[in-house]
Coordinates of C-alpha atoms in Angstrom, one line a residue:
Chain A
X4 CA 0.0 0.0 0.0
X5 CA 2.8 2.4 1.0
X6 CA 4.6 1.5 -2.1
X7 CA 1.8 2.8 -4.1
X8 CA 2.4 6.3 -2.8
X9 CA 6.1 6.2 -2.2
X10 CA 8.2 4.0 -4.6
X11 CA 10.5 1.8 -2.5
X12 CA 13.4 3.3 -4.4
X13 CA 12.5 6.6 -2.6
X14 CA 13.4 5.1 0.8
X15 CA 16.5 3.3 -0.3
X16 CA 18.3 6.3 -1.5
X17 CA 20.8 8.0 0.8
X18 CA 19.1 11.3 0.2
X19 CA 17.7 12.6 3.4
X20 CA 13.9 13.2 3.8
X21 CA 12.5 16.6 4.6
X22 CA 10.7 16.8 8.0
X23 CA 7.5 17.4 6.2
X24 CA 7.9 14.3 4.2
X25 CA 8.7 12.2 7.3
X26 CA 5.7 13.6 9.1
X27 CA 3.5 13.0 6.1
X28 CA 4.8 9.5 6.0
X29 CA 4.2 8.9 9.7
X30 CA 0.7 10.3 9.3
X31 CA -0.1 8.0 6.5
X32 CA 1.3 5.1 8.4
X33 CA -0.9 5.8 11.4
X34 CA -4.0 6.6 9.4
X35 CA -3.7 3.3 7.5
X36 CA -3.6 1.3 10.7
X37 CA -7.0 -0.1 11.6
X38 CA -6.4 -0.4 15.3
X39 CA -5.2 3.2 15.6
X40 CA -8.2 4.5 13.7
X41 CA -10.8 3.0 16.0
X42 CA -9.5 2.9 19.5
X43 CA -10.6 3.3 23.2
X44 CA -7.9 4.7 25.5
X45 CA -8.3 5.0 29.3
X46 CA -6.6 7.4 31.6
X47 CA -7.0 10.5 33.7
X48 CA -7.7 14.0 32.3
X49 CA -5.1 16.7 32.8
X50 CA -4.1 20.0 31.2
X51 CA -7.7 20.5 30.2
X52 CA -8.0 23.6 28.0
X53 CA -11.1 25.1 26.3
X54 CA -10.0 28.0 24.0
X55 CA -12.5 30.2 22.4
X56 CA -12.3 28.3 19.2
X57 CA -14.7 25.8 20.8
X58 CA -12.3 22.8 20.5
X59 CA -11.2 21.1 23.7
X60 CA -7.6 20.0 24.4
X61 CA -6.4 17.8 27.2
X62 CA -3.8 15.2 28.1
X63 CA -4.8 11.7 29.0
X64 CA -2.3 10.1 31.3
X65 CA -1.6 7.2 33.6
X66 CA 1.3 6.4 35.9
X67 CA 3.6 5.6 33.0
X68 CA 2.7 7.8 30.0
X69 CA 0.6 10.5 28.6
X70 CA -1.3 11.1 25.4
X71 CA -2.4 14.4 23.8
X72 CA -6.1 14.5 23.0
X73 CA -8.3 16.9 21.1
X74 CA -12.1 17.1 20.8
X75 CA -13.1 19.1 17.8
X76 CA -15.9 21.6 18.2
X77 CA -18.1 19.5 15.9
X78 CA -17.8 16.6 18.5
X79 CA -18.0 18.8 21.6
X80 CA -21.8 19.1 21.4
X81 CA -22.2 15.4 21.2
X82 CA -20.2 14.6 24.4
X83 CA -22.4 13.1 27.0
X84 CA -20.4 14.1 30.0
X85 CA -18.7 17.2 31.4
X86 CA -14.8 17.1 31.4
X87 CA -12.8 18.0 34.4
X88 CA -9.1 17.6 35.3
X89 CA -8.5 14.4 37.3
X90 CA -11.5 12.6 35.9
X91 CA -10.8 9.0 34.9
X92 CA -12.3 8.4 31.5
X93 CA -12.3 6.2 28.5
X94 CA -11.8 8.2 25.2
X95 CA -12.6 6.9 21.8
X96 CA -11.2 8.2 18.5
X97 CA -8.3 7.9 16.1
X98 CA -4.6 8.6 16.4
X99 CA -3.3 11.1 13.9
X100 CA -0.3 13.4 13.5
X101 CA -0.3 17.1 14.0
X102 CA 2.4 17.7 11.5
X103 CA 3.5 21.2 12.2
X104 CA 4.2 20.4 15.9
X105 CA 5.5 16.9 15.1
X106 CA 3.1 15.4 17.6
X107 CA 0.6 12.6 17.4
X108 CA -2.7 12.9 19.2
X109 CA -6.0 11.2 19.8
X110 CA -8.9 12.8 17.8
X111 CA -11.5 12.2 20.4
X112 CA -15.2 11.7 19.4
X113 CA -16.7 9.9 22.4
X114 CA -15.9 10.0 26.1
X115 CA -17.3 7.9 28.8
X116 CA -16.5 7.6 32.5
X117 CA -14.0 4.8 33.2
X118 CA -15.3 1.6 34.5
X119 CA -18.7 0.3 35.4
X120 CA -20.4 2.0 38.4
X121 CA -18.1 5.0 38.4
X122 CA -21.0 7.3 37.7
X123 CA -23.0 5.8 40.5
X124 CA -20.1 6.0 42.9
X125 CA -19.6 9.6 42.0
X126 CA -23.3 10.3 42.4
X127 CA -23.3 8.7 45.9
X128 CA -20.1 10.5 47.0
X129 CA -21.4 13.9 45.9
X130 CA -24.8 13.2 47.4
X131 CA -23.4 12.4 50.8
X132 CA -21.2 15.4 50.7
X133 CA -24.0 17.9 49.8
X134 CA -26.4 16.2 52.1
X135 CA -23.9 16.6 55.0
X136 CA -23.7 20.3 54.1
X137 CA -27.5 20.5 54.6
X138 CA -28.3 21.5 51.0
X139 CA -31.0 18.9 50.8
X140 CA -32.6 19.7 54.1
X141 CA -36.4 20.0 54.0
X142 CA -36.4 23.1 56.3
X143 CA -34.2 24.9 53.7
X144 CA -36.9 24.4 51.0
X145 CA -39.0 27.4 49.9
X146 CA -42.8 27.0 49.7
X147 CA -44.3 26.7 46.2
X148 CA -46.6 29.8 45.9
X149 CA -50.3 29.0 45.4
X150 CA -50.9 31.7 42.9
X151 CA -48.4 33.3 40.6
X152 CA -48.0 35.4 37.5
X153 CA -44.6 34.6 36.1
X154 CA -43.0 31.2 35.6
X155 CA -39.4 30.7 34.5
X156 CA -38.4 27.6 32.6
X157 CA -34.8 26.4 32.3
X158 CA -34.6 23.7 29.7
X159 CA -33.4 23.0 26.1
X160 CA -35.1 25.2 23.5
X161 CA -35.2 22.2 21.1
X162 CA -36.5 19.5 23.3
X163 CA -40.0 18.1 23.4
X164 CA -40.1 18.8 27.1
X165 CA -40.4 22.5 26.6
X166 CA -43.3 22.1 24.2
X167 CA -45.0 19.7 26.6
X168 CA -44.7 22.1 29.5
X169 CA -45.9 25.2 27.5
X170 CA -48.9 23.2 26.2
X171 CA -49.7 22.1 29.8
X172 CA -49.5 25.6 31.2
X173 CA -51.5 27.0 28.3
X174 CA -54.2 24.5 28.8
X175 CA -54.4 24.9 32.6
X176 CA -53.8 28.6 33.1
X177 CA -53.3 30.9 30.1
X178 CA -53.4 33.8 32.5
X179 CA -49.7 33.2 33.3
X180 CA -46.6 34.5 31.7
X181 CA -43.8 32.1 30.9
X182 CA -40.1 33.1 30.4
X183 CA -37.9 30.4 29.0
X184 CA -34.1 30.5 29.5
X185 CA -32.7 28.1 27.0
X186 CA -29.8 25.9 28.0
X187 CA -27.8 22.9 27.2
X188 CA -29.1 20.0 29.2
X189 CA -26.4 17.4 28.5
X190 CA -22.8 17.0 27.6
X191 CA -19.8 19.3 27.8
X192 CA -20.7 22.8 29.1
X193 CA -24.2 21.8 30.1
X194 CA -23.7 22.4 33.9
X195 CA -22.2 25.9 33.2
X196 CA -25.2 26.7 30.9
X197 CA -27.7 25.4 33.5
X198 CA -26.1 27.6 36.2
X199 CA -26.0 30.6 33.9
X200 CA -29.7 30.2 32.9
X201 CA -30.8 29.7 36.5
X202 CA -28.9 32.8 37.6
X203 CA -30.0 35.0 34.7
X204 CA -33.7 34.1 35.3
X205 CA -33.3 35.0 39.0
X206 CA -31.5 38.3 38.3
X207 CA -33.5 39.6 35.3
X208 CA -36.9 38.1 35.6
X209 CA -37.3 37.1 39.3
X210 CA -40.2 34.8 38.4
X211 CA -42.6 33.4 41.1
X212 CA -41.3 29.9 40.3
X213 CA -38.7 28.2 38.2
X214 CA -39.2 24.9 36.4
X215 CA -35.9 23.1 35.8
X216 CA -36.6 20.3 33.3
X217 CA -35.3 17.8 30.8
X218 CA -36.9 15.0 29.0
X219 CA -35.9 11.4 29.5
X220 CA -32.5 10.0 28.7
X221 CA -29.7 7.7 29.9
X222 CA -28.0 8.3 33.2
X223 CA -25.2 9.9 31.3
X224 CA -27.6 12.1 29.5
X225 CA -28.9 13.4 32.8
X226 CA -25.5 13.7 34.3
X227 CA -25.3 17.5 34.1
X228 CA -28.1 17.6 36.7
X229 CA -25.8 15.8 39.2
X230 CA -23.2 18.6 38.9
X231 CA -22.3 20.2 42.2
X232 CA -22.5 23.7 40.6
X233 CA -26.0 23.1 39.4
X234 CA -27.0 21.9 42.8
X235 CA -25.6 25.0 44.4
X236 CA -27.3 27.2 41.9
X237 CA -30.7 25.6 42.7
X238 CA -30.1 26.2 46.4
X239 CA -29.0 29.8 45.8
X240 CA -32.1 30.5 43.6
X241 CA -34.3 33.2 45.0
X242 CA -37.4 31.8 43.2
X243 CA -38.5 28.4 44.3
X244 CA -37.4 25.6 41.9
X245 CA -39.4 22.6 40.8
X246 CA -37.4 19.9 38.9
X247 CA -38.9 17.6 36.3
X248 CA -35.9 15.7 35.0
X249 CA -36.1 12.5 33.0
X250 CA -38.6 9.9 33.9
X251 CA -40.4 9.0 37.1
X252 CA -37.6 6.6 38.1
X253 CA -34.7 9.0 37.5
X254 CA -33.4 10.8 40.6
X255 CA -30.7 13.5 40.2
X256 CA -28.9 15.6 42.8
X257 CA -30.8 18.6 41.4
X258 CA -34.0 16.8 42.4
X259 CA -32.8 16.5 45.9
X260 CA -31.8 20.2 46.0
X261 CA -35.0 21.4 44.4
X262 CA -37.9 22.8 46.5
X263 CA -40.1 20.2 44.9
X264 CA -39.4 17.2 42.6
X265 CA -41.9 16.4 39.9
X266 CA -41.5 13.1 38.1
X267 CA -41.5 14.6 34.6
X268 CA -41.4 18.0 32.9
X269 CA -45.2 17.8 32.2
X270 CA -45.9 17.0 35.9
X271 CA -43.7 20.0 36.9
X272 CA -45.9 22.2 34.7
X273 CA -49.0 20.7 36.2
X274 CA -47.8 21.4 39.8
X275 CA -46.9 25.0 38.7
X276 CA -50.5 25.5 37.6
X277 CA -52.1 24.1 40.7
X278 CA -54.4 27.1 40.5
X279 CA -56.1 26.7 37.1
X280 CA -58.1 29.2 35.1
X281 CA -61.2 27.2 36.1
X282 CA -60.3 27.8 39.7
X283 CA -60.0 31.5 39.0
X284 CA -63.4 31.4 37.4
X285 CA -65.0 29.8 40.4
X286 CA -63.2 32.2 42.7
X287 CA -64.6 35.1 40.6
X288 CA -68.1 33.6 40.7
X289 CA -68.0 33.3 44.4
X290 CA -66.8 36.9 44.9
X291 CA -69.6 38.0 42.6
X292 CA -72.3 36.2 44.5
X293 CA -70.8 37.6 47.8
X294 CA -70.9 41.1 46.2
X295 CA -74.6 40.7 45.2
X296 CA -75.5 39.2 48.6
X297 CA -73.8 41.9 50.6
X298 CA -75.6 44.7 48.6
X299 CA -78.9 42.8 49.1
X300 CA -78.2 42.5 52.9
X301 CA -77.4 46.2 53.0
X302 CA -80.6 47.1 51.2
X303 CA -82.7 44.9 53.4
X304 CA -81.0 46.5 56.4
X305 CA -81.5 50.0 55.2
X306 CA -85.1 49.2 54.3
X307 CA -85.8 47.9 57.8
X308 CA -84.1 50.9 59.4
X309 CA -86.3 53.1 57.3
X310 CA -89.4 51.2 58.1
X311 CA -88.5 51.5 61.8
X312 CA -88.0 55.2 61.5
X313 CA -91.3 55.7 59.8
X314 CA -93.0 53.8 62.5
X315 CA -91.4 55.8 65.1
X316 CA -92.1 59.0 63.3
X317 CA -95.8 58.0 63.0
X318 CA -95.8 57.3 66.7
X319 CA -94.5 60.9 67.3
X320 CA -96.9 62.6 64.9
X321 CA -99.3 65.3 66.2
X322 CA -102.4 63.5 64.9
X323 CA -101.7 60.8 67.4
X324 CA -101.3 63.4 70.1
X325 CA -104.6 64.9 69.1
X326 CA -106.1 61.5 69.3
X327 CA -104.6 61.0 72.6
X328 CA -105.9 64.3 73.8
X329 CA -109.4 63.4 72.5
X330 CA -109.2 60.2 74.3
X331 CA -108.1 61.9 77.5
X332 CA -110.8 64.4 77.1
X333 CA -113.4 61.7 76.6
X334 CA -112.2 59.9 79.6
X335 CA -112.4 63.0 81.7
X336 CA -115.8 63.7 80.4
X337 CA -116.9 60.3 81.2
X338 CA -115.5 60.6 84.7
X339 CA -117.1 63.9 85.1
X340 CA -120.5 62.7 84.0
X341 CA -120.4 59.7 86.1
X342 CA -119.3 61.6 89.2
X343 CA -122.1 64.0 88.5
X344 CA -124.6 61.3 88.2
X345 CA -123.3 59.8 91.4
X346 CA -123.7 63.1 93.1
X347 CA -127.2 63.5 91.8
X348 CA -128.2 60.1 93.2
X349 CA -126.7 61.0 96.5
X350 CA -128.5 64.4 96.5
X351 CA -131.7 62.8 95.6
X352 CA -131.4 60.2 98.4
X353 CA -130.6 63.0 100.8
X354 CA -133.5 65.1 99.5
X355 CA -135.9 62.1 99.9
X356 CA -134.7 61.7 103.5
X357 CA -135.3 65.3 104.2
X358 CA -138.6 65.2 102.5
X359 CA -139.7 62.3 104.6
X360 CA -138.5 64.0 107.7
X361 CA -140.2 67.2 106.6
X362 CA -143.5 65.4 105.9
X363 CA -143.4 63.9 109.3
X364 CA -143.3 67.4 110.5
X365 CA -146.2 68.6 108.3
X366 CA -148.9 70.1 110.5
X367 CA -151.5 69.1 108.0
X368 CA -150.8 65.5 109.0
X369 CA -151.9 66.6 112.5
X370 CA -155.1 67.9 111.1
X371 CA -155.8 64.4 109.8
X372 CA -156.0 63.3 113.3
X373 CA -158.9 65.9 114.0
X374 CA -156.8 68.8 115.0
X375 CA -157.4 72.1 113.3
X376 CA -155.5 75.4 112.9
X377 CA -157.2 78.6 113.9
X378 CA -156.0 81.9 112.7
X379 CA -157.3 85.4 113.0
X380 CA -158.6 86.5 109.6
X381 CA -157.5 90.1 110.0
X382 CA -153.8 89.4 110.5
X383 CA -153.5 85.7 110.0
X384 CA -152.0 85.3 113.5
X385 CA -152.3 81.7 114.7
X386 CA -154.4 81.4 117.8
X387 CA -152.9 79.2 120.5
X388 CA -154.3 80.9 123.7
X389 CA -157.8 82.2 124.8
X390 CA -156.5 85.7 125.6
X391 CA -155.6 86.1 121.9
X392 CA -159.2 86.5 120.9
X393 CA -162.1 88.8 121.8
X394 CA -165.8 88.3 121.3
X395 CA -166.9 88.9 117.8
X396 CA -163.5 88.2 116.2
X397 CA -163.7 86.5 112.8
X398 CA -161.4 83.5 112.8
X399 CA -160.4 81.0 110.1
X400 CA -160.4 77.3 110.9
X401 CA -158.1 75.1 108.8
X402 CA -158.9 71.4 108.6
X403 CA -157.5 68.7 106.3
X404 CA -159.4 69.6 103.2
X405 CA -159.9 73.4 103.5
X406 CA -160.8 76.3 105.8
X407 CA -164.0 77.7 107.0
X408 CA -164.8 81.0 108.9
X409 CA -166.0 81.1 112.5
X410 CA -167.0 84.0 114.9
X411 CA -165.9 84.1 118.6
X412 CA -169.3 84.1 120.5
X413 CA -167.9 84.5 123.9
X414 CA -165.0 83.5 126.1
X415 CA -165.3 80.6 128.5
Chain B
X23 CA -59.2 49.7 50.3
X24 CA -56.6 52.2 49.3
X25 CA -57.3 55.5 47.6
X26 CA -54.7 54.7 45.1
X27 CA -56.3 51.6 43.6
X28 CA -59.7 53.3 43.7
X29 CA -58.4 56.1 41.5
X30 CA -56.8 53.7 39.1
X31 CA -58.7 53.0 35.9
X32 CA -60.1 49.5 36.1
X33 CA -59.1 48.8 32.5
X34 CA -55.5 49.2 33.5
X35 CA -55.6 46.7 36.4
X36 CA -54.1 43.2 36.1
X37 CA -56.2 40.3 37.0
X38 CA -54.6 40.0 40.4
X39 CA -55.0 43.6 41.2
X40 CA -58.6 43.6 40.1
X41 CA -59.5 40.5 42.0
X42 CA -57.7 41.6 45.2
X43 CA -59.7 44.9 45.1
X44 CA -62.9 43.0 44.4
X45 CA -62.4 41.0 47.5
X46 CA -61.6 44.2 49.4
X47 CA -64.9 45.7 48.1
X48 CA -66.9 42.7 49.2
X49 CA -65.3 42.9 52.7
X50 CA -66.0 46.6 52.9
X51 CA -69.6 46.0 52.0
X52 CA -69.9 43.3 54.6
X53 CA -68.4 45.5 57.3
X54 CA -71.6 47.6 57.1
X55 CA -70.0 50.9 58.3
X56 CA -70.7 52.8 55.1
X57 CA -73.4 55.2 54.2
X58 CA -75.9 54.0 51.6
X59 CA -74.3 56.3 49.0
X60 CA -70.9 54.9 49.8
X61 CA -72.2 51.3 49.5
X62 CA -73.7 52.1 46.1
X63 CA -70.4 53.5 44.9
X64 CA -68.6 50.4 46.3
X65 CA -71.1 48.1 44.7
X66 CA -70.7 49.7 41.3
X67 CA -66.9 49.6 41.7
X68 CA -67.2 45.9 42.6
X69 CA -69.3 45.2 39.5
X70 CA -66.8 47.0 37.2
X71 CA -63.9 45.0 38.8
X72 CA -65.8 41.7 38.5
X73 CA -66.4 42.5 34.8
X74 CA -62.7 43.4 34.3
X75 CA -61.7 40.0 35.9
X76 CA -64.2 38.1 33.7
X77 CA -62.9 39.9 30.6
X78 CA -59.3 39.1 31.4
X79 CA -60.2 35.4 32.0
X80 CA -62.0 35.2 28.7
X81 CA -59.2 36.9 26.8
X82 CA -56.4 35.0 28.5
X83 CA -53.7 33.9 26.2
X84 CA -50.5 32.4 27.5
X85 CA -47.6 34.8 27.0
X86 CA -44.3 33.0 26.3
X87 CA -41.0 34.9 26.2
X88 CA -37.4 33.9 26.0
X89 CA -34.5 35.1 28.0
X90 CA -31.7 35.3 25.5
X91 CA -28.6 36.4 27.3
X92 CA -29.8 39.3 29.2
X93 CA -32.5 40.3 26.6
X94 CA -36.1 39.3 26.7
X95 CA -37.4 38.3 23.3
X96 CA -40.4 36.4 21.8
X97 CA -39.8 32.6 22.2
X98 CA -38.2 31.3 19.1
X99 CA -38.4 27.5 18.8
X100 CA -37.8 25.3 15.8

């Protein structure tokens, strides 16, 4: 194969090769080797560098040797884990030669944590550490507000999770305002972006609630949510945070740090809209009926007050007084009359008594017994003694039924 | 109820502001320390507020914005 490109005579001459030629030869040698073109290498990351070009450079080393590695920008976005110095990894790619520096390097396209269970161990280590610090304490957690106006969402702008959440919120409470802070949710740079989005939302929007979400994926896919920096950003958030990361069975450290963990992004959106537009409608209906009832009560009250007043007014009116006076007058009249009658009866009785007494004294009654009354005709003087008359005197004798004249004929 | 919200045009109130004031109006009416004229004014204000709330509920359309860097823009997905 080589002989096709470089005739064997080329190498057998004593003429020296240019450095470029040698490097090109070495490159072709390496690039034609199947093993070197598809290889996994394990070691620890050191000298990690992320220049602004977007490519990532690091050295993979173990106790005995080191290997230069590069992740081109085109592959950076596809990395499923975040790189840090000291991290033991397995890197996949191909060996090639960087001619101008005379160096060979691993063109890395895939990186995974070294060894089985490493991720889990790292998860448990960090969990214990952060737990001991009190970051997951329940008494540290902020209450989820019952009603709110603004919800912040931190998630990928391209994922289905965002659309699911927006649809859920739109259906349940379109009165709300949603502000999305797009972020990477996996791979290299994701933790930094997550922290940045959380902080920006807090600083610029200060929403009533933040939903931190990502659709389902492998444990590596969700790894950014186990990053210590993300956990601390959640704890530091001024707005309460609800996480909805992966599926129901997935637990990340972000979930432990959050004020509330929802099993999925959609569930997080449902919790955020605990107060739905239907709830608002019934609240309004209730307030409305209270309003109507209170005005009715007030009207009834005022009406009663007025009725009371009218009654009292009528009671005080002069017509009533006049009536009263009439009544008083009538009563007095009655009393007067009756006392008068009484008096009359009394007087009449007395009069009768006197009358009887008087009649017992009536001299005429004496006449009935045969006595008579004699009076001198001339002067009417009653004659009681003999010496009162002289012979020839004309006298008048009164008996019960009349008088008759007599003449004194002589004195005895 | 504050003088300030009373003087504010009902059409400019947010749902929350309008609803909070509506509840305050109901409570003021229930407290029964107002003159009849005052209660009529309160009641009319309550009805306007209630109407404002109902309108806002009927017109509700989810507003979705995006925080791009430090700028707030319309959400741009897909």
